[in-house]
Amino acid sequence: MLNELKLVEAIFYYSTEGIIVCKNYSEIVMVNPRAAELFGYSSDEMIGMNIDELVPYEKREQHKQLRSNYSMNPHARPMGKNLELYGCRKDGSKFPIEVGLSPFEINDVKYVICFIIDITERKQAEEKLKEYAELLKRKNEEISYLNHVLESKVKERTKELARVVYELSQSKNELAQALEKEKALNEIKSRFVSTASHEFRTPLGTILSSVSLIQRYTKTEEQEKREKHIQRIKTAVSHLTEMLNDFLSLDKLEEGIVRYKPELINVTETLRQIIDEITPILKKGQHIVYKHLSEKLQCVVDEQILKNILFNLISNASKYSDEDKPIFIESKIDDNTLIISVKDEGYGIPEEEQFFLFTRFFRANNVNNIQGTGLGLNIVKKYLEIMNGQIEFKSKLNEGSVFTIYIPFQISEK
Ligand SMILES: Nc1ncnc2c1ncn2[C@@H]1O[C@H](COP(=O)(O)OP(=O)(O)OP(=O)(O)O)[C@@H](O)[C@H]1O
Ligand SMILES: [Mg+2]
């Protein structure tokens, strides 16, 4: 028993919690060293003090009230009941505490034993924790703000990038288009060269033949013949010049913007000129038989283009016929349409190849031994397109061919 008492005494003295025993809920009757240390008194000083004196000054009145309420209904109260309690040291300074109360009675006298823990450090830790939580919250807010800024920046940049990509693809397209155009232009240029040189051959042939004939007419009385050939050369040269002007100004036949210059012409006169110009380059013994079949003689067409078309058709009729063969030309004007046919009794075109006749560079199998480029009829077709005209043909192998052109025109009523 003695040992047990000693043990209890030891617990009381060496406890790390402050222990204070109050009589009648107010007067301090026992204080352990830890409690004295907490409040900054000596144990002796504390004996006899009112417990209220250990409460911060401003809370003492309230504490009295609490104490009297407690005395009505004394009960054990464990520590840490979410109350913000403070102790008051001898020097008046405050410190946070947790208090557990246990009431008991000895010989009808009421006592309360108070267990007191200094929670300064815990409070400080809690404060720190709060501070950190606050800091964390602020940092989170900052981060989410930065995220927001970053997101909108990313959006902005993405937009910008999309714009740049779009612009790049645009300029790529533009470049490809420019390249395409350049290619097409080159193609047109080379076609132009071949077309031009093709069309120049007939008048150049006329000039050559007339020049060689002039050379032969050495006698004075042959002046008239010389004059005739000089006139032919002049016509051929002017034809050449006109063609050259056309080719150079029209930004190419191929683009379909050949200047179409319709004028009022007398069909028979124009055809006679053409026949006269082309006759020197016909094969030996070949001759042209020309007939105009309608009363009307005048029409409105581009004379230059008409000449070019007929030069092509007549030169084919001659080239693809034997010597001494005739070439028949007929013209008429029907309901504002000029109709001209060129007929030969030549080699004809194999039926199975006729479909390709107007294709560029097409040459039929039966004429392999005759020079040609296969451009003439293709050019004729293009000329007719410019004039809204049409071409038809009939051909039979070894019998001959007939090509007929239809050129509509309008008579301007002045
Ligand atoms: N009157 C014709 N009789 C027989 N075949 C013809 C006649 N006209 C055209 N052809 C056939 O059509 C082909 C194409 O004629 P086209 O006038 O386009 O070219 P080409 O006469 O061969 O050469 P060029 O470019 O010198 O005129 C000729 O190669 C020939 O096979
Ligand atoms: Mg030809």
Coordinates of C-alpha atoms and ligand atoms in Angstrom, one line a residue:
M1 CA 0.0 0.0 0.0
L2 CA 2.8 2.3 0.9
N3 CA 4.5 1.5 -2.4
E4 CA 1.3 2.3 -4.3
L5 CA 1.0 5.7 -2.5
K6 CA 4.6 6.4 -3.4
L7 CA 3.8 5.5 -7.0
V8 CA 0.8 7.9 -7.1
E9 CA 2.9 10.5 -5.6
A10 CA 5.6 9.9 -8.2
I11 CA 3.0 10.2 -11.0
F12 CA 1.8 13.5 -9.5
Y13 CA 5.4 14.9 -9.2
Y14 CA 6.9 13.7 -12.4
S15 CA 3.9 14.0 -14.8
T16 CA 4.7 16.0 -17.9
E17 CA 1.1 17.3 -17.7
G18 CA 0.4 20.1 -15.2
I19 CA -1.9 18.8 -12.4
I20 CA -3.8 21.2 -10.2
V21 CA -6.4 20.1 -7.6
C22 CA -9.1 22.6 -6.6
K23 CA -11.4 22.5 -3.6
N24 CA -15.0 23.7 -4.2
Y25 CA -14.1 24.3 -7.8
S26 CA -12.1 27.4 -7.0
E27 CA -9.3 27.2 -4.4
I28 CA -6.1 25.6 -5.4
V29 CA -5.0 23.0 -2.9
M30 CA -2.4 21.0 -4.8
V31 CA 0.0 21.8 -7.6
N32 CA 2.5 19.5 -9.3
P33 CA 5.9 20.9 -10.3
R34 CA 4.9 20.9 -14.0
A35 CA 1.8 23.0 -13.4
A36 CA 3.9 25.5 -11.3
E37 CA 6.5 25.6 -14.1
L38 CA 3.7 26.2 -16.8
F39 CA 2.3 29.2 -14.9
G40 CA 5.6 30.6 -13.7
Y41 CA 4.9 30.3 -10.0
S42 CA 6.4 28.2 -7.3
S43 CA 4.0 25.5 -6.0
D44 CA 3.8 27.2 -2.7
E45 CA 2.7 30.4 -4.2
M46 CA -0.1 28.7 -6.1
I47 CA -1.5 27.0 -3.1
G48 CA -4.5 29.0 -1.9
M49 CA -4.8 31.0 -5.1
N50 CA -8.2 31.1 -6.9
I51 CA -8.2 29.1 -10.1
D52 CA -9.6 32.1 -11.9
E53 CA -6.2 33.8 -11.4
L54 CA -4.7 31.4 -13.9
V55 CA -7.2 32.5 -16.6
P56 CA -6.3 35.6 -18.7
Y57 CA -7.6 38.7 -17.2
E58 CA -10.3 39.4 -19.9
K59 CA -11.8 35.9 -19.5
R60 CA -11.9 35.7 -15.7
E61 CA -15.6 36.9 -15.4
Q62 CA -16.6 34.4 -18.0
H63 CA -14.6 31.7 -16.3
K64 CA -16.3 32.3 -13.0
Q65 CA -19.6 31.8 -14.7
L66 CA -18.4 28.6 -16.4
R67 CA -17.1 27.4 -13.1
S68 CA -20.5 27.9 -11.3
N69 CA -22.3 26.2 -14.1
Y70 CA -19.8 23.3 -13.8
S71 CA -20.4 23.1 -10.0
M72 CA -24.1 22.5 -10.7
N73 CA -23.3 19.6 -13.0
P74 CA -19.8 18.4 -12.3
H75 CA -18.7 15.8 -14.8
A76 CA -15.5 14.5 -16.3
R77 CA -14.4 16.4 -19.3
P78 CA -11.7 15.0 -21.5
M79 CA -9.0 17.1 -23.0
G80 CA -9.2 18.7 -26.4
K81 CA -12.9 19.6 -26.7
N82 CA -12.4 22.1 -29.4
L83 CA -12.2 24.9 -26.9
E84 CA -9.8 27.7 -27.4
L85 CA -8.4 28.0 -23.9
Y86 CA -5.5 30.1 -22.6
G87 CA -3.6 30.1 -19.4
C88 CA -2.2 33.2 -17.8
R89 CA 1.3 33.1 -16.3
K90 CA 2.5 35.0 -13.3
D91 CA 4.0 37.7 -15.5
G92 CA 0.6 38.1 -17.2
S93 CA 1.6 36.5 -20.5
K94 CA -0.8 34.0 -22.1
F95 CA -0.3 30.6 -23.5
P96 CA -2.6 28.1 -25.2
I97 CA -3.7 25.1 -23.1
E98 CA -5.8 22.0 -23.2
V99 CA -7.6 21.2 -20.0
G100 CA -9.2 18.0 -18.8
L101 CA -11.4 18.1 -15.7
S102 CA -12.3 15.2 -13.2
P103 CA -14.6 16.0 -10.3
F104 CA -14.5 13.9 -7.1
E105 CA -15.5 14.2 -3.4
I106 CA -13.7 13.4 -0.2
N107 CA -15.6 13.7 3.1
D108 CA -18.4 15.7 1.4
V109 CA -15.9 18.2 0.2
K110 CA -16.0 18.7 -3.6
Y111 CA -12.7 18.7 -5.5
V112 CA -11.8 18.9 -9.2
I113 CA -8.5 17.7 -10.6
C114 CA -7.4 19.7 -13.6
F115 CA -4.9 18.2 -16.1
I116 CA -3.2 20.9 -18.1
I117 CA -1.1 20.6 -21.3
D118 CA 0.8 23.5 -22.9
I119 CA -0.2 23.3 -26.6
T120 CA 1.9 26.3 -27.7
E121 CA 4.0 24.1 -30.0
R122 CA 1.0 22.3 -31.4
K123 CA -0.7 25.7 -32.0
Q124 CA 2.4 27.0 -33.7
A125 CA 2.5 23.9 -35.9
E126 CA -1.2 24.3 -36.6
E127 CA -0.6 28.0 -37.5
K128 CA 2.3 27.0 -39.7
L129 CA 0.1 24.4 -41.3
K130 CA -2.6 27.0 -41.9
E131 CA 0.0 29.3 -43.4
Y132 CA 1.3 26.5 -45.6
A133 CA -2.3 25.7 -46.6
E134 CA -2.9 29.3 -47.4
L135 CA 0.4 29.5 -49.4
L136 CA -0.5 26.3 -51.2
K137 CA -3.9 27.7 -52.0
R138 CA -2.3 30.9 -53.3
K139 CA 0.2 28.9 -55.3
N140 CA -2.6 26.8 -56.7
E141 CA -4.4 29.9 -57.7
E142 CA -1.3 31.3 -59.3
I143 CA -0.7 28.1 -61.1
S144 CA -4.2 27.9 -62.4
Y145 CA -3.9 31.5 -63.5
L146 CA -0.6 30.8 -65.3
N147 CA -2.2 27.7 -66.8
H148 CA -5.0 29.9 -68.1
V149 CA -2.6 32.4 -69.5
L150 CA -0.6 29.6 -71.0
E151 CA -3.6 28.0 -72.5
S152 CA -4.8 31.2 -74.2
K153 CA -1.2 31.7 -75.4
V154 CA -1.1 28.2 -76.8
K155 CA -4.5 28.9 -78.4
E156 CA -3.3 32.2 -79.9
R157 CA -0.1 30.6 -81.2
T158 CA -2.0 27.6 -82.6
K159 CA -4.2 30.1 -84.4
E160 CA -1.2 32.0 -85.7
L161 CA 0.4 28.8 -86.8
A162 CA -2.7 27.7 -88.6
R163 CA -2.7 31.1 -90.3
V164 CA 0.9 30.7 -91.3
V165 CA 0.3 27.2 -92.6
Y166 CA -2.7 28.5 -94.5
E167 CA -0.7 31.4 -96.0
L168 CA 2.1 28.9 -96.9
S169 CA -0.3 26.6 -98.6
Q170 CA -1.9 29.6 -100.4
S171 CA 1.5 30.7 -101.7
K172 CA 2.3 27.2 -102.6
N173 CA -0.9 27.0 -104.6
E174 CA -0.2 30.4 -106.1
L175 CA 3.3 29.2 -107.0
A176 CA 2.0 26.0 -108.5
Q177 CA -0.6 28.0 -110.5
A178 CA 2.1 30.4 -111.7
L179 CA 4.2 27.4 -112.7
E180 CA 1.3 25.8 -114.5
K181 CA 0.6 29.1 -116.3
E182 CA 4.3 29.4 -117.2
K183 CA 4.3 25.8 -118.6
A184 CA 1.1 26.5 -120.5
L185 CA 2.6 29.7 -121.9
N186 CA 5.7 27.8 -123.0
E187 CA 3.6 25.2 -124.7
I188 CA 1.6 28.0 -126.4
K189 CA 4.9 29.6 -127.5
S190 CA 6.3 26.5 -129.0
R191 CA 3.0 25.8 -130.8
F192 CA 2.9 29.3 -132.0
V193 CA 6.4 28.9 -133.5
S194 CA 5.3 25.7 -135.3
T195 CA 2.0 27.2 -136.4
A196 CA 3.6 30.4 -137.7
S197 CA 6.3 28.6 -139.6
H198 CA 3.7 26.3 -141.1
E199 CA 1.6 29.1 -142.3
F200 CA 4.5 31.0 -143.7
R201 CA 5.4 28.2 -146.1
T202 CA 2.8 28.8 -148.8
P203 CA 3.5 32.5 -149.4
L204 CA 7.2 31.8 -149.2
G205 CA 6.8 29.1 -151.8
T206 CA 4.9 31.5 -154.1
I207 CA 7.7 34.1 -153.7
L208 CA 10.4 31.5 -154.5
S209 CA 8.7 30.3 -157.7
S210 CA 7.9 33.8 -158.9
V211 CA 11.5 34.9 -158.3
S212 CA 12.9 32.0 -160.3
L213 CA 10.4 32.7 -163.1
I214 CA 11.4 36.4 -163.2
Q215 CA 15.0 35.3 -163.6
R216 CA 14.0 33.5 -166.8
Y217 CA 12.2 36.5 -168.3
T218 CA 15.2 38.4 -169.6
K219 CA 13.8 39.9 -172.8
T220 CA 12.4 43.4 -172.8
E221 CA 9.0 42.4 -174.2
E222 CA 8.5 40.0 -171.2
Q223 CA 8.1 43.0 -168.9
E224 CA 4.4 42.2 -168.5
K225 CA 5.1 38.7 -167.3
R226 CA 7.7 40.1 -164.9
E227 CA 5.1 42.6 -163.6
K228 CA 2.7 39.8 -163.0
H229 CA 5.2 37.9 -160.8
I230 CA 6.3 41.0 -159.1
Q231 CA 2.7 41.6 -158.2
R232 CA 2.4 38.0 -156.9
I233 CA 5.5 38.5 -154.8
K234 CA 4.1 41.7 -153.4
T235 CA 0.8 40.0 -152.5
A236 CA 2.6 37.1 -150.9
V237 CA 4.8 39.5 -148.9
S238 CA 1.9 41.5 -147.7
H239 CA 0.1 38.2 -146.8
L240 CA 3.2 37.2 -144.8
T241 CA 3.4 40.6 -143.1
E242 CA -0.3 40.5 -142.2
M243 CA 0.1 37.0 -140.7
L244 CA 3.2 38.0 -138.8
N245 CA 1.3 41.0 -137.4
D246 CA -1.6 38.8 -136.5
F247 CA 0.6 36.2 -134.8
L248 CA 2.5 38.7 -132.8
S249 CA -0.5 40.7 -131.7
L250 CA -2.9 38.0 -131.0
D251 CA -1.3 36.5 -128.1
K252 CA -1.4 33.3 -129.9
L253 CA -3.9 31.5 -131.9
E254 CA -4.0 28.9 -129.3
E255 CA -5.6 31.1 -126.7
G256 CA -8.5 31.7 -129.1
I257 CA -8.0 35.4 -129.1
V258 CA -6.9 35.8 -132.6
R259 CA -8.3 39.2 -133.6
Y260 CA -11.2 38.4 -135.9
K261 CA -11.5 41.3 -138.3
P262 CA -14.5 40.7 -140.5
E263 CA -14.8 43.0 -143.5
L264 CA -17.0 43.1 -146.5
I265 CA -15.5 41.1 -149.3
N266 CA -16.3 39.9 -152.8
V267 CA -15.9 36.1 -152.6
T268 CA -15.0 35.6 -156.2
E269 CA -12.3 38.3 -156.1
T270 CA -10.8 36.9 -152.9
L271 CA -10.8 33.3 -154.2
R272 CA -9.2 34.4 -157.5
Q273 CA -6.5 36.1 -155.6
I274 CA -6.0 32.9 -153.5
I275 CA -5.9 30.7 -156.6
D276 CA -3.5 33.0 -158.3
E277 CA -1.2 33.0 -155.3
I278 CA -1.3 29.2 -154.9
T279 CA -1.1 28.1 -158.5
P280 CA 2.7 28.4 -158.8
I281 CA 3.1 25.8 -156.1
L282 CA 0.8 23.2 -157.6
K283 CA 2.2 20.0 -159.0
K284 CA 2.9 19.8 -162.7
G285 CA -0.3 19.7 -164.8
Q286 CA -2.5 20.3 -161.8
H287 CA -5.1 23.1 -162.2
I288 CA -7.9 24.6 -160.3
V289 CA -11.4 24.8 -161.5
Y290 CA -13.4 27.4 -159.7
K291 CA -17.2 28.0 -159.7
H292 CA -19.3 30.4 -157.7
L293 CA -22.8 28.9 -157.4
S294 CA -24.9 31.7 -155.9
E295 CA -26.0 35.1 -157.0
K296 CA -24.8 36.7 -153.9
L297 CA -21.2 37.6 -154.1
Q298 CA -20.6 39.6 -150.9
C299 CA -20.0 38.4 -147.4
V300 CA -18.5 39.7 -144.2
V301 CA -15.5 37.6 -143.1
D302 CA -11.9 38.0 -142.1
E303 CA -10.2 37.8 -145.4
Q304 CA -6.8 36.9 -144.0
I305 CA -8.1 34.0 -142.0
L306 CA -10.2 32.8 -145.0
K307 CA -7.1 32.8 -147.1
N308 CA -5.1 30.8 -144.5
I309 CA -7.8 28.2 -144.4
L310 CA -8.0 27.8 -148.1
F311 CA -4.2 27.8 -148.6
N312 CA -4.2 24.8 -146.2
L313 CA -7.1 22.9 -147.9
I314 CA -5.8 23.6 -151.5
S315 CA -2.3 22.7 -150.7
N316 CA -3.5 19.4 -149.2
A317 CA -5.6 18.8 -152.3
S318 CA -2.5 19.3 -154.4
K319 CA -0.1 17.5 -152.2
Y320 CA -2.3 14.4 -151.9
S321 CA -3.1 14.2 -155.6
D322 CA -1.0 13.1 -158.6
E323 CA 0.3 15.4 -161.3
D324 CA -2.2 16.6 -163.9
K325 CA -5.2 16.1 -161.5
P326 CA -7.8 18.9 -161.2
I327 CA -8.8 20.6 -158.0
F328 CA -12.4 21.8 -157.9
I329 CA -13.3 24.8 -155.8
E330 CA -16.9 25.8 -155.4
S331 CA -18.3 28.8 -153.4
K332 CA -21.7 30.0 -152.5
I333 CA -23.5 32.3 -150.1
D334 CA -26.5 30.8 -148.5
D335 CA -28.5 32.5 -145.7
N336 CA -25.6 34.6 -144.5
T337 CA -23.3 31.6 -144.5
L338 CA -20.3 31.4 -146.8
I339 CA -19.8 27.9 -148.0
I340 CA -16.7 26.8 -149.9
S341 CA -15.6 23.3 -150.9
V342 CA -12.3 22.1 -152.1
K343 CA -12.4 18.8 -154.0
D344 CA -9.6 16.7 -155.3
E345 CA -9.2 13.4 -157.1
G346 CA -6.3 12.3 -155.0
Y347 CA -5.3 9.5 -152.7
G348 CA -8.1 9.9 -150.2
I349 CA -7.9 9.1 -146.5
P350 CA -8.3 5.6 -145.1
E351 CA -11.7 5.3 -143.5
E352 CA -10.4 3.9 -140.2
E353 CA -8.1 6.9 -139.8
Q354 CA -10.6 9.7 -140.7
F355 CA -11.6 10.1 -137.0
F356 CA -8.2 11.6 -136.2
L357 CA -8.0 13.9 -139.1
F358 CA -8.1 17.2 -137.1
T359 CA -5.8 16.0 -134.4
R360 CA -2.5 17.8 -134.1
F361 CA 0.4 16.0 -135.9
F362 CA -2.0 13.3 -137.4
R363 CA -0.8 12.0 -140.7
A364 CA -2.5 9.1 -142.5
N365 CA -0.7 5.9 -143.3
N366 CA -1.1 6.2 -147.1
V367 CA 1.0 9.4 -147.3
N368 CA 4.1 8.4 -145.4
N369 CA 6.3 9.2 -148.4
I370 CA 5.0 12.7 -148.7
Q371 CA 6.4 15.5 -146.6
G372 CA 4.1 17.1 -144.0
T373 CA 3.8 17.9 -140.3
G374 CA 0.2 17.1 -139.6
L375 CA -0.5 20.6 -138.4
G376 CA -2.5 22.1 -141.3
L377 CA -6.0 20.8 -140.6
N378 CA -5.7 21.3 -136.9
I379 CA -4.9 25.0 -137.5
V380 CA -7.8 25.2 -140.0
K381 CA -10.1 23.9 -137.3
K382 CA -8.9 26.5 -134.8
Y383 CA -9.4 29.3 -137.4
L384 CA -13.0 28.1 -138.0
E385 CA -13.7 28.0 -134.3
I386 CA -12.7 31.7 -134.1
M387 CA -15.1 32.4 -136.9
N388 CA -17.9 30.2 -135.4
G389 CA -17.6 28.1 -138.5
Q390 CA -17.5 24.4 -139.3
I391 CA -15.8 22.0 -141.5
E392 CA -17.0 18.8 -143.1
F393 CA -15.2 16.3 -145.3
K394 CA -15.8 13.2 -147.4
S395 CA -13.0 11.0 -148.5
K396 CA -12.6 7.7 -150.3
L397 CA -9.3 5.9 -150.6
N398 CA -7.8 6.3 -154.1
E399 CA -10.8 8.3 -155.3
G400 CA -10.4 11.7 -153.7
S401 CA -11.6 14.0 -150.9
V402 CA -13.8 17.0 -150.5
F403 CA -13.5 19.4 -147.7
T404 CA -16.4 21.9 -147.1
I405 CA -16.3 24.9 -144.8
Y406 CA -19.2 26.9 -143.5
I407 CA -18.6 30.4 -142.2
P408 CA -21.6 32.3 -140.8
F409 CA -21.5 36.1 -141.0
Q410 CA -23.7 39.1 -140.3
I411 CA -24.2 42.0 -142.6
S412 CA -24.0 45.2 -140.6
E413 CA -26.8 47.4 -141.6
K414 CA -25.5 50.9 -141.9
Ligands
LIG1 N1 -6.9 16.3 -149.5 C1 -6.4 15.2 -148.8 N2 -6.3 14.0 -149.4 C2 -5.8 13.0 -148.8 N3 -5.3 13.0 -147.5 C3 -5.4 14.2 -146.8 C4 -6.0 15.4 -147.5 N4 -5.9 16.4 -146.6 C5 -5.4 15.9 -145.4 N5 -5.1 14.6 -145.6 C6 -4.5 13.6 -144.6 O1 -4.6 14.3 -143.4 C7 -3.3 14.4 -142.8 C8 -3.2 15.7 -142.0 O2 -3.3 16.8 -142.9 P1 -2.7 18.2 -142.4 O3 -2.9 19.2 -143.5 O4 -3.2 18.4 -141.1 O5 -1.1 17.8 -142.3 P2 -0.1 17.6 -143.4 O6 -0.6 18.0 -144.7 O7 0.4 16.2 -143.3 O8 1.1 18.5 -143.0 P3 1.1 20.1 -143.0 O9 1.3 20.5 -141.6 O10 2.3 20.4 -143.9 O11 -0.2 20.6 -143.6 C9 -2.4 14.3 -143.9 O12 -1.1 13.9 -143.6 C10 -3.1 13.4 -144.8 O13 -2.8 12.0 -144.4
MG2 MG -1.5 20.0 -145.0

